[in-house]
Amino acid sequence: MLTVSEVLSLPIVQGAEPEVLCADGLDAELRWVHVTESSENIALLLGGELVLTTLRNVSDVREFITALRTAGASGVIIENTSGSNFSVADLGLPVIVLRRQTRFVAITEVIHQLLVAQQLEAVQFSRTVHEIYTELSLKEADEAQIVTRTAALLDAPVVLEDVRHRVLAHAGAQLDDWINRSKFVGFLEHTGRSTGAENWLQTPVGAARRRWGRLIVPTELADDERAAMVLERAGQALTITRLSGRDERELLYQTRTATLHELIAGHNYSDKELASRTQALGLTATAYYVPVVISSSAAATATQTQLADRALLEVLDQLADTLHLGFLAGLLKPGYLGLILPLRARELLDSTLQGFTRRLAEEHSSPLAIGVGSEGNLRTAITGLEQARAVSEIVPHLPTRARPYYRFADLRLRGVLSAMGNDSRMRAFAHAELAGLLDPLDEPALDLLELYLAHGGNKSALAKAGYLSRPTLYTRLAKLEAKLGVGLHSAESRASLQVALLWHRLHD
């Protein structure tokens, strides 16, 4: 909006040799211009006017200006070429005296043009904002897209957080210690700047009786009124987005998953940036973390896997509250959830994992395969998610699962063979060893070989386990040796076949 100070700087006013007698309120905004020569017309003012006068019919200047201030005028311009001064410096209303004669109609015309132009520009901006957010809603833009577009419109950082101060989406914002900072900024039920520790412009997001978050501009702005209008429209678009199918937890899970994938991808984030990004999503700040991957991939269909993943994420969210431990969990791929688990001390690694897996087993009835990577700082833990995922993929293939969780070292030969899954030499070795059983595929023979090797070549134990008579067993083993082209009595042959069969079970 046009201010008294801006009017003062206009060429047509400067040409009249203005002198400021009272500078109080020069930044006051103008709504219109009014010309009067008498205090009798003051009652016609609505507030926000710049009054132009020659004081022709005014006997008491101080009383006249005081009445204008009471009526809500924004300022007074007095044409006085006589050189006389008025004692008005203490009246709290900007007073400007023009020492050269000028035409008020010319001043009025220029101000009106500026005011109308500003009003038209404001209307056009409002229309543009409306069109932008309508288009975003029609295109079913997600929260991140809406927040990014809002930040671009405002040329300022924007943050979308939930009611627990976890960052759901942001654009250009510094997230250092975000949750702790945000806790001291009270929620408002209207758009405005809060009165807490941080002077943030915010607007609530969600239906009136079901607020699920707020949209924040955590910085000072040149025009709060315009920014508030944009922020409110963005909040409405986010509410529509949520009502169209997303709920609060789903958005949080999506954000955490996207963040995990971004961090795993190896972007060149500093340690400070890593901490800010993850802590803004609820990860407890500590010196050590351990990467964990939980597999629920036993589900038969894609839909069942998706439902199982969602149920597991909800259980993990509940565990975080129960254990008073903020960890970061997201979907690495269907059936596999990645988790960054904070350690209060490195010495508490095993007790933390045992307590966590025990509580998880109590809350989640379905069997889970849990792989653990190398503990360390946050960057190490993020890198270790890949190792933990590989472990969790192998665990379901173990003959027995006596442990609640497994590290790579616990898998021994299976771990090594799993890590060599893409090794062409290993594939060639396995296929050469088992060629007689793979081309064509003979599953009963593979099962017999697996059972024989599991009993260490002990035929008596194998006969009992397979409920076979010795003659029948010997006949089948002879056929097996013939297909394999090697004798099973050799310890080296059994070792080679054991490695080949393990690799085949893991990768083919």
Coordinates of C-alpha atoms in Angstrom, one line a residue:
M1 CA 0.0 0.0 0.0
L2 CA 1.0 3.6 -0.6
T3 CA 2.4 5.4 2.5
V4 CA 2.7 9.0 3.5
S5 CA 6.5 8.7 3.1
E6 CA 6.1 7.6 -0.5
V7 CA 3.7 10.5 -1.2
L8 CA 6.3 12.8 0.2
S9 CA 8.9 11.5 -2.3
L10 CA 6.6 12.1 -5.3
P11 CA 8.1 14.6 -7.8
I12 CA 4.9 16.7 -7.7
V13 CA 5.2 17.0 -3.9
Q14 CA 8.9 17.6 -3.9
G15 CA 8.4 20.4 -6.5
A16 CA 6.3 22.2 -3.9
E17 CA 9.2 22.4 -1.4
P18 CA 7.8 20.2 1.3
E19 CA 8.8 20.6 5.0
V20 CA 8.0 17.8 7.5
L21 CA 6.7 19.4 10.7
C22 CA 5.7 16.1 12.4
A23 CA 7.4 12.9 11.3
D24 CA 5.3 10.6 13.5
G25 CA 3.6 7.9 11.4
L26 CA 5.2 8.6 8.0
D27 CA 5.0 4.9 7.2
A28 CA 1.1 5.0 7.6
E29 CA -0.7 3.5 4.7
L30 CA -3.2 5.5 2.6
R31 CA -6.7 4.4 1.6
W32 CA -7.7 7.6 -0.2
V33 CA -7.2 11.4 -0.5
H34 CA -9.5 14.1 0.9
V35 CA -9.5 17.8 0.5
T36 CA -11.0 20.0 3.2
E37 CA -10.8 23.6 4.4
S38 CA -12.9 23.3 7.5
S39 CA -13.2 21.1 10.5
E40 CA -16.9 20.8 9.7
N41 CA -16.1 18.1 7.0
I42 CA -14.0 15.9 9.3
A43 CA -17.0 13.8 10.1
L44 CA -17.0 12.6 6.5
L45 CA -13.7 10.8 6.9
L46 CA -13.7 7.0 7.0
G47 CA -10.1 6.5 8.1
G48 CA -6.9 6.1 6.2
E49 CA -7.2 9.3 4.2
L50 CA -4.4 11.8 3.4
V51 CA -5.9 15.2 4.0
L52 CA -4.9 18.2 1.8
T53 CA -5.7 21.7 3.1
T54 CA -4.8 25.4 2.9
L55 CA -6.3 26.0 6.4
R56 CA -8.4 28.8 4.8
N57 CA -11.3 28.3 7.2
V58 CA -9.4 26.9 10.2
S59 CA -8.8 29.1 13.2
D60 CA -7.1 26.6 15.5
V61 CA -4.5 24.4 13.6
R62 CA -3.7 22.2 16.6
E63 CA -7.3 21.5 17.3
F64 CA -8.0 20.8 13.6
I65 CA -5.1 18.3 13.3
T66 CA -6.0 16.6 16.5
A67 CA -9.5 16.1 15.2
L68 CA -8.1 14.6 12.0
R69 CA -6.0 12.2 14.0
T70 CA -9.0 11.2 16.0
A71 CA -11.0 10.6 12.8
G72 CA -8.4 8.2 11.6
A73 CA -6.6 10.3 9.0
S74 CA -3.2 9.0 7.9
G75 CA -1.6 12.4 7.4
V76 CA -2.0 16.1 6.5
I77 CA -0.5 18.2 3.7
I78 CA -0.8 21.9 4.3
E79 CA -0.2 24.5 1.6
N80 CA 1.4 27.5 3.3
T81 CA 3.5 29.8 1.3
S82 CA 3.7 32.5 3.9
G83 CA 6.6 30.8 5.7
S84 CA 4.8 30.7 9.1
N85 CA 5.3 27.6 11.3
F86 CA 2.8 25.7 13.4
S87 CA 3.4 24.0 16.7
V88 CA 2.3 20.5 15.7
A89 CA 5.4 18.3 16.2
D90 CA 3.8 16.6 19.3
L91 CA 0.4 15.7 17.8
G92 CA 1.3 12.1 16.6
L93 CA 0.1 12.6 13.0
P94 CA 2.4 13.3 10.0
V95 CA 2.2 16.9 9.0
I96 CA 3.8 18.2 5.8
V97 CA 3.9 21.9 4.8
L98 CA 4.3 22.9 1.1
R99 CA 6.2 26.2 0.8
R100 CA 5.3 26.7 -2.9
Q101 CA 1.8 26.9 -4.3
T102 CA 0.6 23.8 -6.1
R103 CA -2.6 22.4 -7.5
F104 CA -4.2 19.9 -5.1
V105 CA -6.0 18.3 -8.0
A106 CA -2.7 17.4 -9.5
I107 CA -1.5 15.7 -6.3
T108 CA -4.8 14.0 -5.9
E109 CA -4.8 12.7 -9.4
V110 CA -1.3 11.2 -9.0
I111 CA -2.1 9.5 -5.7
H112 CA -5.4 8.1 -7.0
Q113 CA -3.6 6.6 -10.0
L114 CA -1.1 5.0 -7.7
L115 CA -3.8 3.7 -5.3
V116 CA -5.9 2.3 -8.1
A117 CA -2.9 0.7 -9.8
Q118 CA -2.0 -1.0 -6.5
Q119 CA -5.5 -2.2 -6.0
L120 CA -5.6 -3.7 -9.5
E121 CA -2.2 -5.3 -9.0
A122 CA -3.5 -6.8 -5.7
V123 CA -6.6 -8.1 -7.4
Q124 CA -4.5 -9.6 -10.2
F125 CA -2.1 -11.2 -7.7
S126 CA -5.0 -12.7 -5.7
R127 CA -6.5 -14.1 -8.9
T128 CA -3.1 -15.6 -9.9
V129 CA -2.7 -17.2 -6.5
H130 CA -6.2 -18.6 -6.7
E131 CA -5.5 -20.1 -10.2
I132 CA -2.2 -21.6 -9.1
Y133 CA -3.6 -23.4 -6.1
T134 CA -6.7 -24.5 -8.0
E135 CA -4.5 -26.0 -10.7
L136 CA -2.4 -27.8 -8.0
S137 CA -5.5 -29.2 -6.4
L138 CA -6.9 -30.4 -9.8
K139 CA -3.6 -32.0 -10.6
E140 CA -3.6 -33.8 -7.2
A141 CA -0.3 -32.2 -6.3
D142 CA 1.3 -33.7 -3.2
E143 CA 2.3 -31.8 -0.1
A144 CA 5.9 -31.3 -1.2
Q145 CA 4.8 -29.7 -4.5
I146 CA 2.4 -27.4 -2.8
V147 CA 5.0 -26.3 -0.2
T148 CA 7.6 -25.8 -2.9
R149 CA 5.2 -23.6 -5.0
T150 CA 4.3 -21.6 -1.9
A151 CA 8.0 -20.9 -1.1
A152 CA 8.5 -19.7 -4.7
L153 CA 5.5 -17.4 -4.6
L154 CA 6.7 -15.8 -1.3
D155 CA 10.4 -16.0 -2.2
A156 CA 10.8 -17.2 1.4
P157 CA 11.3 -20.6 3.2
V158 CA 8.2 -22.5 4.0
V159 CA 7.7 -25.5 6.4
L160 CA 4.7 -27.9 6.8
E161 CA 4.8 -29.6 10.1
D162 CA 2.3 -31.9 12.0
V163 CA 0.9 -31.2 15.4
R164 CA 3.9 -32.9 17.0
H165 CA 6.3 -30.5 15.2
R166 CA 7.7 -33.1 12.8
V167 CA 8.5 -31.6 9.4
L168 CA 6.3 -33.2 6.7
A169 CA 7.6 -31.0 3.8
H170 CA 9.8 -27.9 3.5
A171 CA 11.4 -25.7 0.9
G172 CA 14.5 -23.6 1.6
A173 CA 14.2 -23.8 5.4
Q174 CA 17.0 -24.3 7.9
L175 CA 15.8 -27.2 10.1
D176 CA 18.5 -27.0 12.8
D177 CA 16.9 -28.2 16.1
W178 CA 13.5 -27.6 14.4
I179 CA 11.3 -29.7 16.8
N180 CA 12.7 -28.0 19.9
R181 CA 12.4 -24.5 18.4
S182 CA 8.9 -25.1 17.1
K183 CA 7.6 -26.4 20.5
F184 CA 8.0 -22.9 21.9
V185 CA 5.9 -21.3 19.1
G186 CA 2.2 -21.6 20.0
F187 CA -0.4 -22.8 17.4
L188 CA -2.8 -20.2 16.2
E189 CA -6.4 -20.9 14.9
H190 CA -6.0 -18.1 12.4
T191 CA -3.3 -16.8 10.1
G192 CA -0.8 -14.5 11.8
R193 CA 2.5 -14.2 13.6
S194 CA 2.8 -16.1 16.8
T195 CA 3.9 -14.5 20.1
G196 CA 6.3 -17.3 21.1
A197 CA 10.0 -17.5 21.1
E198 CA 10.1 -17.3 17.3
N199 CA 8.1 -14.6 15.4
W200 CA 6.8 -17.0 12.7
L201 CA 4.0 -16.3 10.2
Q202 CA 1.7 -19.4 10.3
T203 CA -1.6 -20.7 9.2
P204 CA -3.4 -23.8 10.5
V205 CA -3.9 -26.7 8.2
G206 CA -6.9 -29.1 8.4
A207 CA -10.6 -28.9 9.0
A208 CA -11.6 -26.5 11.7
R209 CA -12.2 -29.1 14.4
R210 CA -9.5 -31.5 13.2
R211 CA -6.2 -29.5 12.7
W212 CA -3.4 -31.8 11.7
G213 CA -0.6 -29.3 11.2
R214 CA 0.4 -25.8 10.3
L215 CA 2.2 -24.0 7.4
I216 CA 5.0 -21.8 8.6
V217 CA 7.2 -19.0 7.1
P218 CA 10.0 -18.9 9.6
T219 CA 11.4 -15.5 8.6
E220 CA 10.6 -11.8 8.3
L221 CA 8.7 -10.7 5.2
A222 CA 8.3 -7.4 3.3
D223 CA 4.5 -7.8 3.0
D224 CA 2.8 -9.9 5.7
E225 CA -0.7 -9.2 4.4
R226 CA 0.1 -10.6 0.9
A227 CA 2.0 -13.5 2.4
A228 CA -0.8 -14.3 4.7
M229 CA -3.2 -14.5 1.8
V230 CA -0.8 -16.9 -0.1
L231 CA -0.3 -19.0 3.1
E232 CA -4.1 -19.3 3.7
R233 CA -4.7 -20.5 0.1
A234 CA -1.8 -23.0 0.4
G235 CA -3.3 -24.2 3.7
Q236 CA -6.7 -24.8 1.9
A237 CA -5.0 -26.7 -0.9
L238 CA -3.2 -28.9 1.6
T239 CA -6.4 -29.6 3.5
I240 CA -8.1 -30.6 0.2
T241 CA -5.2 -32.8 -0.6
R242 CA -5.5 -34.6 2.8
L243 CA -9.3 -34.9 2.4
S244 CA -8.9 -36.5 -1.0
G245 CA -7.3 -39.6 0.5
R246 CA -4.1 -38.9 2.6
D247 CA -4.1 -39.0 6.3
E248 CA -1.5 -37.5 8.7
R249 CA 0.4 -40.7 9.4
E250 CA 0.5 -41.6 5.7
L251 CA 2.1 -38.3 4.9
L252 CA 4.6 -38.7 7.7
Y253 CA 5.5 -42.2 6.5
Q254 CA 5.9 -40.9 2.9
T255 CA 8.1 -38.1 4.1
R256 CA 10.3 -40.4 6.2
T257 CA 10.6 -42.9 3.3
A258 CA 11.6 -40.2 0.8
T259 CA 14.1 -38.8 3.2
L260 CA 15.7 -42.2 3.8
H261 CA 16.0 -42.9 0.1
E262 CA 17.5 -39.4 -0.4
L263 CA 20.1 -40.0 2.3
I264 CA 21.0 -43.5 1.2
A265 CA 21.5 -42.2 -2.4
G266 CA 24.6 -40.5 -1.1
H267 CA 24.0 -36.8 -1.6
N268 CA 26.8 -34.6 -0.3
Y269 CA 25.2 -33.5 2.9
S270 CA 27.3 -32.3 5.7
D271 CA 27.0 -33.9 9.2
K272 CA 25.0 -30.8 10.3
E273 CA 22.6 -31.1 7.4
L274 CA 22.1 -34.9 8.0
A275 CA 21.3 -34.2 11.7
S276 CA 18.9 -31.3 10.8
R277 CA 17.0 -33.4 8.2
T278 CA 16.6 -36.4 10.4
Q279 CA 15.9 -34.7 13.7
A280 CA 13.2 -32.6 12.0
L281 CA 11.4 -35.9 11.4
G282 CA 11.7 -37.0 15.0
L283 CA 15.0 -38.8 15.2
T284 CA 16.6 -38.5 18.7
A285 CA 19.9 -36.6 18.7
T286 CA 22.7 -38.8 20.1
A287 CA 26.2 -39.8 19.3
Y288 CA 25.5 -43.3 18.1
Y289 CA 23.0 -45.0 15.9
V290 CA 22.4 -48.6 14.6
P291 CA 20.8 -49.4 11.3
V292 CA 18.1 -52.0 11.3
V293 CA 16.0 -53.5 8.5
I294 CA 12.8 -55.4 9.2
S295 CA 11.4 -57.8 6.6
S296 CA 7.7 -58.7 6.4
S297 CA 8.0 -60.1 2.9
A298 CA 6.3 -63.4 3.7
A299 CA 3.0 -61.8 2.5
A300 CA 1.7 -63.6 -0.6
T301 CA 0.5 -60.6 -2.8
A302 CA 1.5 -57.0 -3.4
T303 CA -1.6 -55.8 -1.6
Q304 CA -0.9 -58.0 1.4
T305 CA 2.7 -56.7 1.5
Q306 CA 1.6 -53.1 1.4
L307 CA -0.9 -53.6 4.2
A308 CA 1.7 -55.5 6.2
D309 CA 4.2 -52.7 5.7
R310 CA 1.7 -50.1 6.8
A311 CA 0.7 -52.1 9.9
L312 CA 4.4 -52.5 10.8
L313 CA 5.0 -48.7 10.5
E314 CA 2.2 -48.0 12.9
V315 CA 3.6 -50.5 15.4
L316 CA 7.0 -48.8 15.1
D317 CA 5.4 -45.5 15.7
Q318 CA 3.7 -46.8 18.9
L319 CA 7.0 -48.3 20.0
A320 CA 8.7 -45.0 19.6
D321 CA 6.2 -43.4 22.0
T322 CA 6.4 -46.3 24.5
L323 CA 10.2 -46.5 24.6
H324 CA 10.5 -42.6 24.6
L325 CA 12.9 -43.0 21.8
G326 CA 12.6 -41.2 18.5
F327 CA 13.7 -43.3 15.6
L328 CA 13.5 -42.8 11.8
A329 CA 11.6 -45.5 9.9
G330 CA 10.8 -45.7 6.2
L331 CA 10.1 -48.2 3.4
L332 CA 13.2 -49.2 1.6
K333 CA 11.2 -51.4 -0.8
P334 CA 8.0 -53.5 -0.6
G335 CA 8.4 -55.8 2.4
Y336 CA 11.5 -54.2 3.8
L337 CA 11.5 -51.3 6.4
G338 CA 14.6 -49.4 7.2
L339 CA 15.1 -48.1 10.7
I340 CA 17.7 -45.8 12.2
L341 CA 17.7 -46.6 15.9
P342 CA 19.4 -44.2 18.4
L343 CA 21.7 -45.5 21.1
R344 CA 22.0 -43.7 24.4
A345 CA 25.5 -45.1 24.7
R346 CA 27.5 -47.5 22.5
E347 CA 27.8 -49.9 25.4
L348 CA 24.0 -50.3 25.3
L349 CA 23.9 -51.6 21.8
D350 CA 22.9 -55.2 22.6
S351 CA 20.5 -54.3 25.4
T352 CA 18.8 -51.7 23.2
L353 CA 18.4 -54.2 20.3
Q354 CA 17.1 -56.9 22.6
G355 CA 14.6 -54.6 24.3
F356 CA 13.5 -53.2 21.0
T357 CA 13.1 -56.6 19.3
R358 CA 11.3 -58.1 22.3
R359 CA 8.8 -55.3 22.4
L360 CA 8.3 -55.5 18.6
A361 CA 7.6 -59.3 18.9
E362 CA 5.0 -58.5 21.6
E363 CA 3.3 -55.9 19.5
H364 CA 3.6 -57.7 16.1
S365 CA 2.3 -61.2 15.9
S366 CA 3.6 -62.1 12.4
P367 CA 7.1 -63.4 12.1
L368 CA 9.7 -60.9 11.1
A369 CA 13.2 -61.1 9.7
I370 CA 15.5 -58.5 11.3
G371 CA 18.9 -57.6 10.0
V372 CA 21.3 -55.2 11.8
G373 CA 24.2 -53.2 10.3
S374 CA 27.2 -51.7 11.8
E375 CA 26.6 -49.1 14.5
G376 CA 28.3 -45.7 14.5
N377 CA 27.5 -42.0 13.8
L378 CA 24.5 -41.0 11.8
R379 CA 26.3 -41.2 8.5
T380 CA 27.7 -44.7 9.3
A381 CA 24.2 -45.9 10.3
I382 CA 22.6 -44.6 7.0
T383 CA 25.3 -46.3 5.0
G384 CA 24.8 -49.5 7.0
L385 CA 21.2 -49.8 6.0
E386 CA 22.2 -51.6 2.8
Q387 CA 24.1 -54.3 4.8
A388 CA 21.2 -54.7 7.2
R389 CA 18.8 -55.1 4.3
A390 CA 21.1 -57.9 2.8
V391 CA 21.0 -59.7 6.2
S392 CA 17.2 -59.4 6.4
E393 CA 16.9 -61.0 3.0
I394 CA 19.0 -64.0 4.0
V395 CA 17.4 -64.6 7.4
P396 CA 14.2 -66.3 6.1
H397 CA 16.5 -68.9 4.4
L398 CA 18.2 -70.0 7.6
P399 CA 17.5 -73.5 8.6
T400 CA 16.8 -72.3 12.2
R401 CA 16.1 -68.8 13.6
A402 CA 17.2 -68.9 17.2
R403 CA 18.1 -65.2 17.3
P404 CA 15.7 -62.2 17.5
Y405 CA 18.0 -60.3 15.1
Y406 CA 21.0 -61.1 13.0
R407 CA 24.2 -59.3 12.0
F408 CA 26.2 -60.2 8.9
A409 CA 28.7 -62.1 11.0
D410 CA 25.9 -64.3 12.3
L411 CA 25.2 -65.6 8.8
R412 CA 28.6 -67.1 8.2
L413 CA 28.7 -69.0 4.9
R414 CA 25.2 -67.9 3.9
G415 CA 26.3 -64.3 4.4
V416 CA 29.3 -64.6 2.2
L417 CA 27.3 -66.4 -0.5
S418 CA 24.5 -63.8 -0.3
A419 CA 27.0 -61.0 -0.8
M420 CA 28.3 -62.8 -3.9
G421 CA 24.9 -63.0 -5.5
N422 CA 25.9 -61.0 -8.6
D423 CA 29.3 -62.7 -9.0
S424 CA 29.3 -64.4 -12.4
R425 CA 32.1 -66.7 -11.3
M426 CA 30.1 -67.9 -8.3
R427 CA 27.1 -68.5 -10.6
A428 CA 29.2 -70.5 -13.0
F429 CA 30.7 -72.6 -10.2
A430 CA 27.2 -73.4 -8.7
H431 CA 25.7 -74.3 -12.0
A432 CA 28.7 -76.5 -12.9
E433 CA 28.5 -78.4 -9.6
L434 CA 24.7 -78.9 -9.9
A435 CA 24.4 -79.2 -13.6
G436 CA 23.0 -82.7 -13.5
L437 CA 20.2 -81.6 -11.3
L438 CA 19.4 -78.3 -12.9
D439 CA 19.2 -79.2 -16.6
P440 CA 16.5 -80.4 -16.5
L441 CA 15.5 -79.3 -13.0
D442 CA 15.1 -82.2 -10.6
E443 CA 13.7 -80.8 -7.4
P444 CA 13.4 -84.2 -5.6
A445 CA 17.1 -84.8 -6.3
L446 CA 18.0 -81.3 -5.0
D447 CA 15.9 -82.0 -1.8
L448 CA 17.7 -85.3 -1.3
L449 CA 21.1 -83.7 -1.7
E450 CA 20.2 -81.0 0.7
L451 CA 19.0 -83.5 3.3
Y452 CA 22.1 -85.7 2.8
L453 CA 24.4 -82.7 3.3
A454 CA 22.5 -81.5 6.3
H455 CA 23.2 -84.8 8.0
G456 CA 26.9 -84.6 7.1
G457 CA 26.8 -87.6 4.8
N458 CA 25.5 -89.9 7.6
K459 CA 23.4 -92.5 5.7
S460 CA 21.9 -94.0 8.8
A461 CA 20.7 -90.7 10.1
L462 CA 19.4 -89.8 6.7
A463 CA 17.4 -93.0 6.4
K464 CA 15.7 -92.3 9.7
A465 CA 15.0 -88.7 8.8
G466 CA 13.6 -89.6 5.4
Y467 CA 11.7 -92.7 6.6
L468 CA 13.6 -94.7 4.0
S469 CA 14.9 -98.3 4.1
R470 CA 18.7 -98.5 3.6
P471 CA 18.4 -100.3 0.1
T472 CA 16.0 -97.6 -1.1
L473 CA 18.3 -94.9 0.2
Y474 CA 21.4 -96.4 -1.3
T475 CA 19.7 -96.7 -4.7
R476 CA 18.6 -93.1 -4.7
L477 CA 22.1 -91.9 -3.6
A478 CA 23.7 -93.9 -6.4
K479 CA 21.4 -92.2 -8.9
L480 CA 22.2 -88.9 -7.3
E481 CA 25.9 -89.5 -7.7
A482 CA 25.4 -90.5 -11.3
K483 CA 23.6 -87.3 -12.1
L484 CA 26.1 -85.2 -10.3
G485 CA 29.1 -87.0 -11.8
V486 CA 31.0 -87.0 -8.4
G487 CA 31.2 -89.3 -5.4
L488 CA 29.4 -88.2 -2.3
H489 CA 31.8 -90.0 0.0
S490 CA 34.5 -87.3 -0.6
A491 CA 34.5 -84.5 2.0
E492 CA 35.7 -82.0 -0.6
S493 CA 32.9 -83.0 -2.9
R494 CA 30.3 -82.5 -0.1
A495 CA 31.8 -79.1 0.7
S496 CA 31.7 -78.0 -2.9
L497 CA 28.1 -79.2 -3.3
Q498 CA 27.1 -77.6 0.0
V499 CA 28.4 -74.2 -1.2
A500 CA 26.8 -74.6 -4.7
L501 CA 23.5 -75.7 -3.2
L502 CA 23.4 -72.8 -0.7
W503 CA 24.1 -70.3 -3.4
H504 CA 21.4 -71.8 -5.6
R505 CA 18.8 -71.6 -2.8
L506 CA 19.7 -68.0 -2.1
H507 CA 19.8 -66.7 -5.7
D508 CA 18.1 -69.0 -8.2

